[in-house]
Amino acid sequence: MRNYLSISDIDSLPDWVAAARDLKKNPRKFDSLGKGKTIGLLFFNNSLRTRLSTQKAAMNLGMEVMVMNFGSEGWALEYGDGTIMDQGTSEHIKEAAQVVSQYCDIIAIRAFAGLKDRKIDEAEQVLNGFKQYASVPIVNMESSVGHPLQALADAITLAEQNAKKRPKVVLSWAPHPKALPHAVANSFIEMMQLQEADFVITHPEGYELNPEITKSVRIEHDQKKALENADFVYVKNWCSYSHYGKILGQETDWMMTNEKLGHAKFMHCLPVRRNVVVEDAVLDSERSLVIEQANNRTYAAQVVLKKLLEN
Amino acid sequence: MRNYLSISDIDSLPDWVAAARDLKKNPRKFDSLGKGKTIGLLFFNNSLRTRLSTQKAAMNLGMEVMVMNFGSEGWALEYGDGTIMDQGTSEHIKEAAQVVSQYCDIIAIRAFAGLKDRKIDEAEQVLNGFKQYASVPIVNMESSVGHPLQALADAITLAEQNAKKRPKVVLSWAPHPKALPHAVANSFIEMMQLQEADFVITHPEGYELNPEITKSVRIEHDQKKALENADFVYVKNWCSYSHYGKILGQETDWMMTNEKLGHAKFMHCLPVRRNVVVEDAVLDSERSLVIEQANNRTYAAQVVLKKLLEN
Amino acid sequence: MRNYLSISDIDSLPDWVAAARDLKKNPRKFDSLGKGKTIGLLFFNNSLRTRLSTQKAAMNLGMEVMVMNFGSEGWALEYGDGTIMDQGTSEHIKEAAQVVSQYCDIIAIRAFAGLKDRKIDEAEQVLNGFKQYASVPIVNMESSVGHPLQALADAITLAEQNAKKRPKVVLSWAPHPKALPHAVANSFIEMMQLQEADFVITHPEGYELNPEITKSVRIEHDQKKALENADFVYVKNWCSYSHYGKILGQETDWMMTNEKLGHAKFMHCLPVRRNVVVEDAVLDSERSLVIEQANNRTYAAQVVLKKLLEN
């Protein structure tokens, strides 16, 4: 593995999940592996879980960590080829990526979708720019179209909580006052396609995700039908993909409730808006796995960094 | 001790001061105590001394440190119970506190008073929210109503500088162009009530502090009378408590001067506005203890973290 | 050496360059030298290379690092003597410098020129304020009038790339849409005066730098003539010094091109505006040394910190 940019960089999901669960039992076991190695965490957007869990994972491996809010602490980056840079951008991604590579053994990057232009978002200019020009491995800490550290943590959580050979897992769209990216849903779907499961996506019509990602996964517009006999329900909002970046309607009746959930376990990547995305009663119940998902972010990041360090 | 939230969490002030003074002599003596342990410093407000001294204290104990400007780098927090979160807040304190607990062995928090609504400030929603929902110890790095790391550093400084059995210590209000919180004054007063001292508070009428904190401490509105034969004068501005958050008048004649100070030592928590709160001649004299107070912030934090790690 | 404030703090440039090149071969050789020592990096302005390379250098020496964006995370500083601080500034440099000295063994500072008032900029109030009041060594991470860590990295790069006894080195002014400080040019010129070289400065009339810095260095206003037979061309924009802080004209024909460069190697401190300061073809060629200059920032900083720690 050269980089960890998307779920497709995982060669064997069961092996990675097993390795992460081993690390969770003894997080400091490999604390000399990263000695003298440095990771740079570059944030172009806000972060809580990713910021802290990736730092923690790196420190567990004995690495040194440099955190930088690239947007506010560095220089505005240019991505275009051949641009005459006489406007607002001061530094080209070509230089930035090569320069950071001089100081870091691994570079991790968070750069969200702008949700204004699908082509621009799908070009992943920040992540792909670093991938193209950096001379060290790149880790995706959530890009325009994917959040593979989150999906790997979700796979760990599912493995810990699931007792069935083929559990039913439902990804259920939720209402939200702001237009949110597709990254978490995309990576969760890609990850689920590597699992033995009865996997269903449910959302109101108009919220279809990129068909190149959902592929042949069953899509059921009737939420009630989709949730029948579910073992795990992953709830997440995303904005429209076809009417790119738009909210089509409030659809407040899509909020997850205890009643809808039935006997299933509840999952969400956080942050979550209470009583909009999901009611308090679910989050405050024993069936909510959200804190354990957050905990597993450390071990997801740690297994990725460990593999990159061992390469 | 489960947390360090206020002066009342100190079981024996003389023992803690003695332990801090021992640490000061050999700051790295316990540098393996915190090995593999992580502290998260969460700032909802600006900080210089607290930011650097708490980091330094943690590093002296061998801890790993993650610093986060929660307000600008994370998500806007919701504190209400049962709120429908369809407005500006993205994440509930319930999740945030539990999540940060997954990555940190100790969480330290700075969240100032808003000075608009006394009830809201006294509810200490940030500090108490973390206390209620976190699963690891919480340290107060200045909250709405207290700054117990500062007061502990002040106790260390007094112990170092005092030769008398019962010194006279005066807390003297000072003028200031902006409305400032009561936190430093409150914790200093609470700390002084654990000391053998002739302790007097002096301030213009209208600047009475919360009577549940000042209790039976002598309040003298005549500054000159209060300062007579003082050994230590702690100068600090605070806004009105009864007319909550207001500045009642300029009262520039309350500025501390060399002449008023007499033979006493001068103390202030910093930052201090020169020639408004206190004249240059005092700060630039040998009788000023402000830099040593700042130095002792490290050992105050270190004794607190050491006790939390040992628990 | 008490501080590293300017090129004049280098006692022997050849020795320092040799020491830096040794460190580059084995960066962790002295990783116990800084054990238990702390460096504080205080940023009053944005930074990418300096931020990461100075951290990296300190960590290579085993130091602990505290990074602080002083402007946004701390308090607004006052520099005036005797000021009545009843306006926007909350803390005096006298206290700030002494306080930070309590927590750090070395303090490194970045504070750019404001480019509004030459006298204010040349007074270097931030850097000189810390120098005057701090009790620990100060390192200049780019001040109003100098960037000696950059110039030291440039000296390392020249030493690595030069095969001649007396190479021809040209500092060539470049166009830029914004007024930029003189710091990089100043320190490069001062450093070149410690080298055996045929050193020429070329710029349009009106862009003369401070004559106390350029001294007797040859200034050639005809760029073509200046570049004849050059071995190294250092390109950099700066604003007018005599019409302080002004851009006098666009002068777009001063952009560096492959054709102008001839067989010379290209140098720039970065960030660089492509196709404004220099055309793509130069930056993307083998003759560009900009990434190696950035790499050498680590070893420039490391040799400075090593010398300060050994003192």
JSON list of N, CA, C and O in Angstrom, two decimals, chain B residues 132-178:
[
{"chain": "B", "resi": 132, "resn": "GLN", "atom": "N", "xyz": [-19.93, 15.98, 33.76]},
{"chain": "B", "resi": 132, "resn": "GLN", "atom": "CA", "xyz": [-21.05, 15.05, 33.83]},
{"chain": "B", "resi": 132, "resn": "GLN", "atom": "C", "xyz": [-20.90, 13.88, 32.86]},
{"chain": "B", "resi": 132, "resn": "GLN", "atom": "O", "xyz": [-21.23, 12.75, 33.20]},
{"chain": "B", "resi": 133, "resn": "TYR", "atom": "N", "xyz": [-20.41, 14.17, 31.66]},
{"chain": "B", "resi": 133, "resn": "TYR", "atom": "CA", "xyz": [-20.45, 13.14, 30.61]},
{"chain": "B", "resi": 133, "resn": "TYR", "atom": "C", "xyz": [-19.10, 12.49, 30.31]},
{"chain": "B", "resi": 133, "resn": "TYR", "atom": "O", "xyz": [-19.06, 11.44, 29.68]},
{"chain": "B", "resi": 134, "resn": "ALA", "atom": "N", "xyz": [-18.00, 13.12, 30.71]},
{"chain": "B", "resi": 134, "resn": "ALA", "atom": "CA", "xyz": [-16.70, 12.52, 30.43]},
{"chain": "B", "resi": 134, "resn": "ALA", "atom": "C", "xyz": [-16.48, 11.32, 31.34]},
{"chain": "B", "resi": 134, "resn": "ALA", "atom": "O", "xyz": [-17.04, 11.25, 32.44]},
{"chain": "B", "resi": 135, "resn": "SER", "atom": "N", "xyz": [-15.65, 10.39, 30.90]},
{"chain": "B", "resi": 135, "resn": "SER", "atom": "CA", "xyz": [-15.32, 9.23, 31.73]},
{"chain": "B", "resi": 135, "resn": "SER", "atom": "C", "xyz": [-13.89, 9.32, 32.26]},
{"chain": "B", "resi": 135, "resn": "SER", "atom": "O", "xyz": [-13.37, 8.34, 32.79]},
{"chain": "B", "resi": 136, "resn": "VAL", "atom": "N", "xyz": [-13.28, 10.49, 32.11]},
{"chain": "B", "resi": 136, "resn": "VAL", "atom": "CA", "xyz": [-11.92, 10.69, 32.62]},
{"chain": "B", "resi": 136, "resn": "VAL", "atom": "C", "xyz": [-11.90, 11.97, 33.45]},
{"chain": "B", "resi": 136, "resn": "VAL", "atom": "O", "xyz": [-12.84, 12.78, 33.37]},
{"chain": "B", "resi": 137, "resn": "PRO", "atom": "N", "xyz": [-10.84, 12.18, 34.25]},
{"chain": "B", "resi": 137, "resn": "PRO", "atom": "CA", "xyz": [-10.80, 13.39, 35.08]},
{"chain": "B", "resi": 137, "resn": "PRO", "atom": "C", "xyz": [-10.76, 14.68, 34.26]},
{"chain": "B", "resi": 137, "resn": "PRO", "atom": "O", "xyz": [-10.18, 14.73, 33.19]},
{"chain": "B", "resi": 138, "resn": "ILE", "atom": "N", "xyz": [-11.40, 15.71, 34.84]},
{"chain": "B", "resi": 138, "resn": "ILE", "atom": "CA", "xyz": [-11.48, 17.04, 34.22]},
{"chain": "B", "resi": 138, "resn": "ILE", "atom": "C", "xyz": [-10.68, 18.02, 35.06]},
{"chain": "B", "resi": 138, "resn": "ILE", "atom": "O", "xyz": [-10.77, 18.01, 36.29]},
{"chain": "B", "resi": 139, "resn": "VAL", "atom": "N", "xyz": [-9.91, 18.89, 34.39]},
{"chain": "B", "resi": 139, "resn": "VAL", "atom": "CA", "xyz": [-9.18, 19.96, 35.07]},
{"chain": "B", "resi": 139, "resn": "VAL", "atom": "C", "xyz": [-9.70, 21.30, 34.57]},
{"chain": "B", "resi": 139, "resn": "VAL", "atom": "O", "xyz": [-9.86, 21.51, 33.37]},
{"chain": "B", "resi": 140, "resn": "ASN", "atom": "N", "xyz": [-9.95, 22.18, 35.50]},
{"chain": "B", "resi": 140, "resn": "ASN", "atom": "CA", "xyz": [-10.44, 23.53, 35.19]},
{"chain": "B", "resi": 140, "resn": "ASN", "atom": "C", "xyz": [-9.27, 24.46, 34.88]},
{"chain": "B", "resi": 140, "resn": "ASN", "atom": "O", "xyz": [-8.46, 24.77, 35.74]},
{"chain": "B", "resi": 141, "resn": "MET", "atom": "N", "xyz": [-9.18, 24.90, 33.62]},
{"chain": "B", "resi": 141, "resn": "MET", "atom": "CA", "xyz": [-8.13, 25.85, 33.22]},
{"chain": "B", "resi": 141, "resn": "MET", "atom": "C", "xyz": [-8.68, 27.29, 33.17]},
{"chain": "B", "resi": 141, "resn": "MET", "atom": "O", "xyz": [-8.12, 28.13, 32.47]},
{"chain": "B", "resi": 142, "resn": "GLU", "atom": "N", "xyz": [-9.66, 27.57, 33.92]},
{"chain": "B", "resi": 142, "resn": "GLU", "atom": "CA", "xyz": [-10.43, 28.81, 34.12]},
{"chain": "B", "resi": 142, "resn": "GLU", "atom": "C", "xyz": [-11.80, 28.66, 33.51]},
{"chain": "B", "resi": 142, "resn": "GLU", "atom": "O", "xyz": [-11.97, 28.57, 32.29]},
{"chain": "B", "resi": 143, "resn": "SER", "atom": "N", "xyz": [-12.76, 28.66, 34.40]},
{"chain": "B", "resi": 143, "resn": "SER", "atom": "CA", "xyz": [-14.17, 28.54, 34.02]},
{"chain": "B", "resi": 143, "resn": "SER", "atom": "C", "xyz": [-14.87, 29.85, 34.33]},
{"chain": "B", "resi": 143, "resn": "SER", "atom": "O", "xyz": [-14.23, 30.84, 34.70]},
{"chain": "B", "resi": 144, "resn": "SER", "atom": "N", "xyz": [-16.16, 29.87, 34.19]},
{"chain": "B", "resi": 144, "resn": "SER", "atom": "CA", "xyz": [-16.94, 31.08, 34.46]},
{"chain": "B", "resi": 144, "resn": "SER", "atom": "C", "xyz": [-16.68, 31.62, 35.87]},
{"chain": "B", "resi": 144, "resn": "SER", "atom": "O", "xyz": [-16.50, 32.81, 36.06]},
{"chain": "B", "resi": 145, "resn": "VAL", "atom": "N", "xyz": [-16.68, 30.73, 36.86]},
{"chain": "B", "resi": 145, "resn": "VAL", "atom": "CA", "xyz": [-16.61, 31.23, 38.24]},
{"chain": "B", "resi": 145, "resn": "VAL", "atom": "C", "xyz": [-15.33, 30.89, 38.99]},
{"chain": "B", "resi": 145, "resn": "VAL", "atom": "O", "xyz": [-15.19, 31.29, 40.15]},
{"chain": "B", "resi": 146, "resn": "GLY", "atom": "N", "xyz": [-14.38, 30.19, 38.37]},
{"chain": "B", "resi": 146, "resn": "GLY", "atom": "CA", "xyz": [-13.17, 29.89, 39.12]},
{"chain": "B", "resi": 146, "resn": "GLY", "atom": "C", "xyz": [-11.94, 29.69, 38.26]},
{"chain": "B", "resi": 146, "resn": "GLY", "atom": "O", "xyz": [-12.04, 29.35, 37.08]},
{"chain": "B", "resi": 147, "resn": "HIS", "atom": "N", "xyz": [-10.79, 29.90, 38.86]},
{"chain": "B", "resi": 147, "resn": "HIS", "atom": "CA", "xyz": [-9.50, 29.67, 38.19]},
{"chain": "B", "resi": 147, "resn": "HIS", "atom": "C", "xyz": [-8.57, 29.03, 39.21]},
{"chain": "B", "resi": 147, "resn": "HIS", "atom": "O", "xyz": [-7.58, 29.62, 39.66]},
{"chain": "B", "resi": 148, "resn": "PRO", "atom": "N", "xyz": [-8.88, 27.78, 39.57]},
{"chain": "B", "resi": 148, "resn": "PRO", "atom": "CA", "xyz": [-8.17, 27.16, 40.70]},
{"chain": "B", "resi": 148, "resn": "PRO", "atom": "C", "xyz": [-6.71, 26.80, 40.42]},
{"chain": "B", "resi": 148, "resn": "PRO", "atom": "O", "xyz": [-5.95, 26.64, 41.39]},
{"chain": "B", "resi": 149, "resn": "LEU", "atom": "N", "xyz": [-6.29, 26.70, 39.16]},
{"chain": "B", "resi": 149, "resn": "LEU", "atom": "CA", "xyz": [-4.86, 26.50, 38.90]},
{"chain": "B", "resi": 149, "resn": "LEU", "atom": "C", "xyz": [-4.09, 27.79, 39.23]},
{"chain": "B", "resi": 149, "resn": "LEU", "atom": "O", "xyz": [-2.98, 27.74, 39.76]},
{"chain": "B", "resi": 150, "resn": "GLN", "atom": "N", "xyz": [-4.70, 28.93, 38.92]},
{"chain": "B", "resi": 150, "resn": "GLN", "atom": "CA", "xyz": [-4.07, 30.20, 39.26]},
{"chain": "B", "resi": 150, "resn": "GLN", "atom": "C", "xyz": [-3.96, 30.36, 40.78]},
{"chain": "B", "resi": 150, "resn": "GLN", "atom": "O", "xyz": [-2.91, 30.73, 41.30]},
{"chain": "B", "resi": 151, "resn": "ALA", "atom": "N", "xyz": [-5.05, 30.06, 41.48]},
{"chain": "B", "resi": 151, "resn": "ALA", "atom": "CA", "xyz": [-5.04, 30.25, 42.93]},
{"chain": "B", "resi": 151, "resn": "ALA", "atom": "C", "xyz": [-4.06, 29.31, 43.61]},
{"chain": "B", "resi": 151, "resn": "ALA", "atom": "O", "xyz": [-3.42, 29.67, 44.61]},
{"chain": "B", "resi": 152, "resn": "LEU", "atom": "N", "xyz": [-3.89, 28.11, 43.05]},
{"chain": "B", "resi": 152, "resn": "LEU", "atom": "CA", "xyz": [-2.91, 27.19, 43.63]},
{"chain": "B", "resi": 152, "resn": "LEU", "atom": "C", "xyz": [-1.50, 27.73, 43.40]},
{"chain": "B", "resi": 152, "resn": "LEU", "atom": "O", "xyz": [-0.64, 27.67, 44.30]},
{"chain": "B", "resi": 153, "resn": "ALA", "atom": "N", "xyz": [-1.25, 28.27, 42.20]},
{"chain": "B", "resi": 153, "resn": "ALA", "atom": "CA", "xyz": [0.05, 28.90, 41.93]},
{"chain": "B", "resi": 153, "resn": "ALA", "atom": "C", "xyz": [0.27, 30.08, 42.89]},
{"chain": "B", "resi": 153, "resn": "ALA", "atom": "O", "xyz": [1.38, 30.32, 43.37]},
{"chain": "B", "resi": 154, "resn": "ASP", "atom": "N", "xyz": [-0.79, 30.81, 43.18]},
{"chain": "B", "resi": 154, "resn": "ASP", "atom": "CA", "xyz": [-0.67, 31.94, 44.11]},
{"chain": "B", "resi": 154, "resn": "ASP", "atom": "C", "xyz": [-0.33, 31.46, 45.52]},
{"chain": "B", "resi": 154, "resn": "ASP", "atom": "O", "xyz": [0.46, 32.09, 46.23]},
{"chain": "B", "resi": 155, "resn": "ALA", "atom": "N", "xyz": [-0.92, 30.34, 45.91]},
{"chain": "B", "resi": 155, "resn": "ALA", "atom": "CA", "xyz": [-0.62, 29.77, 47.24]},
{"chain": "B", "resi": 155, "resn": "ALA", "atom": "C", "xyz": [0.84, 29.35, 47.33]},
{"chain": "B", "resi": 155, "resn": "ALA", "atom": "O", "xyz": [1.51, 29.56, 48.35]},
{"chain": "B", "resi": 156, "resn": "ILE", "atom": "N", "xyz": [1.36, 28.77, 46.22]},
{"chain": "B", "resi": 156, "resn": "ILE", "atom": "CA", "xyz": [2.78, 28.40, 46.20]},
{"chain": "B", "resi": 156, "resn": "ILE", "atom": "C", "xyz": [3.64, 29.64, 46.34]},
{"chain": "B", "resi": 156, "resn": "ILE", "atom": "O", "xyz": [4.60, 29.67, 47.12]},
{"chain": "B", "resi": 157, "resn": "THR", "atom": "N", "xyz": [3.30, 30.69, 45.60]},
{"chain": "B", "resi": 157, "resn": "THR", "atom": "CA", "xyz": [4.07, 31.94, 45.64]},
{"chain": "B", "resi": 157, "resn": "THR", "atom": "C", "xyz": [4.04, 32.56, 47.03]},
{"chain": "B", "resi": 157, "resn": "THR", "atom": "O", "xyz": [5.07, 33.01, 47.54]},
{"chain": "B", "resi": 158, "resn": "LEU", "atom": "N", "xyz": [2.88, 32.58, 47.64]},
{"chain": "B", "resi": 158, "resn": "LEU", "atom": "CA", "xyz": [2.78, 33.12, 49.01]},
{"chain": "B", "resi": 158, "resn": "LEU", "atom": "C", "xyz": [3.66, 32.31, 49.96]},
{"chain": "B", "resi": 158, "resn": "LEU", "atom": "O", "xyz": [4.39, 32.88, 50.78]},
{"chain": "B", "resi": 159, "resn": "ALA", "atom": "N", "xyz": [3.61, 31.00, 49.85]},
{"chain": "B", "resi": 159, "resn": "ALA", "atom": "CA", "xyz": [4.40, 30.15, 50.74]},
{"chain": "B", "resi": 159, "resn": "ALA", "atom": "C", "xyz": [5.89, 30.41, 50.57]},
{"chain": "B", "resi": 159, "resn": "ALA", "atom": "O", "xyz": [6.65, 30.44, 51.54]},
{"chain": "B", "resi": 160, "resn": "GLU", "atom": "N", "xyz": [6.30, 30.64, 49.31]},
{"chain": "B", "resi": 160, "resn": "GLU", "atom": "CA", "xyz": [7.72, 30.90, 49.06]},
{"chain": "B", "resi": 160, "resn": "GLU", "atom": "C", "xyz": [8.18, 32.24, 49.62]},
{"chain": "B", "resi": 160, "resn": "GLU", "atom": "O", "xyz": [9.33, 32.40, 50.02]},
{"chain": "B", "resi": 161, "resn": "GLN", "atom": "N", "xyz": [7.28, 33.21, 49.60]},
{"chain": "B", "resi": 161, "resn": "GLN", "atom": "CA", "xyz": [7.67, 34.59, 49.89]},
{"chain": "B", "resi": 161, "resn": "GLN", "atom": "C", "xyz": [7.36, 35.01, 51.32]},
{"chain": "B", "resi": 161, "resn": "GLN", "atom": "O", "xyz": [7.85, 36.04, 51.78]},
{"chain": "B", "resi": 162, "resn": "ASN", "atom": "N", "xyz": [6.55, 34.26, 52.00]},
{"chain": "B", "resi": 162, "resn": "ASN", "atom": "CA", "xyz": [6.07, 34.69, 53.31]},
{"chain": "B", "resi": 162, "resn": "ASN", "atom": "C", "xyz": [6.93, 34.15, 54.43]},
{"chain": "B", "resi": 162, "resn": "ASN", "atom": "O", "xyz": [7.26, 32.97, 54.45]},
{"chain": "B", "resi": 163, "resn": "ALA", "atom": "N", "xyz": [7.26, 35.02, 55.39]},
{"chain": "B", "resi": 163, "resn": "ALA", "atom": "CA", "xyz": [8.07, 34.59, 56.52]},
{"chain": "B", "resi": 163, "resn": "ALA", "atom": "C", "xyz": [7.26, 34.64, 57.83]},
{"chain": "B", "resi": 163, "resn": "ALA", "atom": "O", "xyz": [7.73, 34.18, 58.87]},
{"chain": "B", "resi": 164, "resn": "LYS", "atom": "N", "xyz": [6.06, 35.20, 57.76]},
{"chain": "B", "resi": 164, "resn": "LYS", "atom": "CA", "xyz": [5.28, 35.41, 58.99]},
{"chain": "B", "resi": 164, "resn": "LYS", "atom": "C", "xyz": [4.32, 34.26, 59.27]},
{"chain": "B", "resi": 164, "resn": "LYS", "atom": "O", "xyz": [3.89, 33.56, 58.35]},
{"chain": "B", "resi": 165, "resn": "LYS", "atom": "N", "xyz": [3.94, 34.13, 60.51]},
{"chain": "B", "resi": 165, "resn": "LYS", "atom": "CA", "xyz": [2.95, 33.12, 60.86]},
{"chain": "B", "resi": 165, "resn": "LYS", "atom": "C", "xyz": [1.58, 33.52, 60.31]},
{"chain": "B", "resi": 165, "resn": "LYS", "atom": "O", "xyz": [0.81, 32.68, 59.85]},
{"chain": "B", "resi": 166, "resn": "ARG", "atom": "N", "xyz": [1.29, 34.83, 60.35]},
{"chain": "B", "resi": 166, "resn": "ARG", "atom": "CA", "xyz": [-0.03, 35.29, 59.94]},
{"chain": "B", "resi": 166, "resn": "ARG", "atom": "C", "xyz": [0.13, 36.58, 59.14]},
{"chain": "B", "resi": 166, "resn": "ARG", "atom": "O", "xyz": [-0.06, 37.69, 59.68]},
{"chain": "B", "resi": 167, "resn": "PRO", "atom": "N", "xyz": [0.52, 36.46, 57.87]},
{"chain": "B", "resi": 167, "resn": "PRO", "atom": "CA", "xyz": [0.74, 37.67, 57.06]},
{"chain": "B", "resi": 167, "resn": "PRO", "atom": "C", "xyz": [-0.58, 38.39, 56.77]},
{"chain": "B", "resi": 167, "resn": "PRO", "atom": "O", "xyz": [-1.64, 37.77, 56.78]},
{"chain": "B", "resi": 168, "resn": "LYS", "atom": "N", "xyz": [-0.47, 39.68, 56.51]},
{"chain": "B", "resi": 168, "resn": "LYS", "atom": "CA", "xyz": [-1.66, 40.41, 56.07]},
{"chain": "B", "resi": 168, "resn": "LYS", "atom": "C", "xyz": [-1.68, 40.39, 54.53]},
{"chain": "B", "resi": 168, "resn": "LYS", "atom": "O", "xyz": [-0.73, 40.85, 53.88]},
{"chain": "B", "resi": 169, "resn": "VAL", "atom": "N", "xyz": [-2.78, 39.87, 53.99]},
{"chain": "B", "resi": 169, "resn": "VAL", "atom": "CA", "xyz": [-2.94, 39.75, 52.53]},
{"chain": "B", "resi": 169, "resn": "VAL", "atom": "C", "xyz": [-4.18, 40.53, 52.12]},
{"chain": "B", "resi": 169, "resn": "VAL", "atom": "O", "xyz": [-5.26, 40.34, 52.70]},
{"chain": "B", "resi": 170, "resn": "VAL", "atom": "N", "xyz": [-4.02, 41.42, 51.15]},
{"chain": "B", "resi": 170, "resn": "VAL", "atom": "CA", "xyz": [-5.13, 42.26, 50.70]},
{"chain": "B", "resi": 170, "resn": "VAL", "atom": "C", "xyz": [-5.44, 41.97, 49.24]},
{"chain": "B", "resi": 170, "resn": "VAL", "atom": "O", "xyz": [-4.52, 41.97, 48.40]},
{"chain": "B", "resi": 171, "resn": "LEU", "atom": "N", "xyz": [-6.69, 41.70, 48.94]},
{"chain": "B", "resi": 171, "resn": "LEU", "atom": "CA", "xyz": [-7.15, 41.61, 47.55]},
{"chain": "B", "resi": 171, "resn": "LEU", "atom": "C", "xyz": [-7.75, 42.95, 47.19]},
{"chain": "B", "resi": 171, "resn": "LEU", "atom": "O", "xyz": [-8.79, 43.34, 47.75]},
{"chain": "B", "resi": 172, "resn": "SER", "atom": "N", "xyz": [-7.09, 43.68, 46.29]},
{"chain": "B", "resi": 172, "resn": "SER", "atom": "CA", "xyz": [-7.50, 45.06, 46.00]},
{"chain": "B", "resi": 172, "resn": "SER", "atom": "C", "xyz": [-8.01, 45.17, 44.57]},
{"chain": "B", "resi": 172, "resn": "SER", "atom": "O", "xyz": [-7.27, 44.92, 43.61]},
{"chain": "B", "resi": 173, "resn": "TRP", "atom": "N", "xyz": [-9.28, 45.56, 44.44]},
{"chain": "B", "resi": 173, "resn": "TRP", "atom": "CA", "xyz": [-9.90, 45.77, 43.13]},
{"chain": "B", "resi": 173, "resn": "TRP", "atom": "C", "xyz": [-9.13, 46.84, 42.36]},
{"chain": "B", "resi": 173, "resn": "TRP", "atom": "O", "xyz": [-8.60, 47.79, 42.95]},
{"chain": "B", "resi": 174, "resn": "ALA", "atom": "N", "xyz": [-9.10, 46.72, 41.03]},
{"chain": "B", "resi": 174, "resn": "ALA", "atom": "CA", "xyz": [-8.41, 47.70, 40.20]},
{"chain": "B", "resi": 174, "resn": "ALA", "atom": "C", "xyz": [-9.29, 48.13, 39.05]},
{"chain": "B", "resi": 174, "resn": "ALA", "atom": "O", "xyz": [-10.14, 47.35, 38.59]},
{"chain": "B", "resi": 175, "resn": "PRO", "atom": "N", "xyz": [-9.09, 49.32, 38.53]},
{"chain": "B", "resi": 175, "resn": "PRO", "atom": "CA", "xyz": [-9.87, 49.76, 37.35]},
{"chain": "B", "resi": 175, "resn": "PRO", "atom": "C", "xyz": [-9.41, 49.03, 36.09]},
{"chain": "B", "resi": 175, "resn": "PRO", "atom": "O", "xyz": [-8.28, 48.55, 36.02]},
{"chain": "B", "resi": 176, "resn": "HIS", "atom": "N", "xyz": [-10.30, 48.98, 35.11]},
{"chain": "B", "resi": 176, "resn": "HIS", "atom": "CA", "xyz": [-10.01, 48.27, 33.85]},
{"chain": "B", "resi": 176, "resn": "HIS", "atom": "C", "xyz": [-11.01, 48.75, 32.81]},
{"chain": "B", "resi": 176, "resn": "HIS", "atom": "O", "xyz": [-12.18, 48.93, 33.12]},
{"chain": "B", "resi": 177, "resn": "PRO", "atom": "N", "xyz": [-10.57, 48.92, 31.54]},
{"chain": "B", "resi": 177, "resn": "PRO", "atom": "CA", "xyz": [-11.51, 49.45, 30.53]},
{"chain": "B", "resi": 177, "resn": "PRO", "atom": "C", "xyz": [-12.55, 48.45, 30.08]},
{"chain": "B", "resi": 177, "resn": "PRO", "atom": "O", "xyz": [-13.56, 48.85, 29.48]},
{"chain": "B", "resi": 178, "resn": "LYS", "atom": "N", "xyz": [-12.34, 47.16, 30.32]},
{"chain": "B", "resi": 178, "resn": "LYS", "atom": "CA", "xyz": [-13.30, 46.14, 29.88]},
{"chain": "B", "resi": 178, "resn": "LYS", "atom": "C", "xyz": [-13.86, 45.39, 31.09]},
{"chain": "B", "resi": 178, "resn": "LYS", "atom": "O", "xyz": [-13.18, 45.25, 32.10]}
]
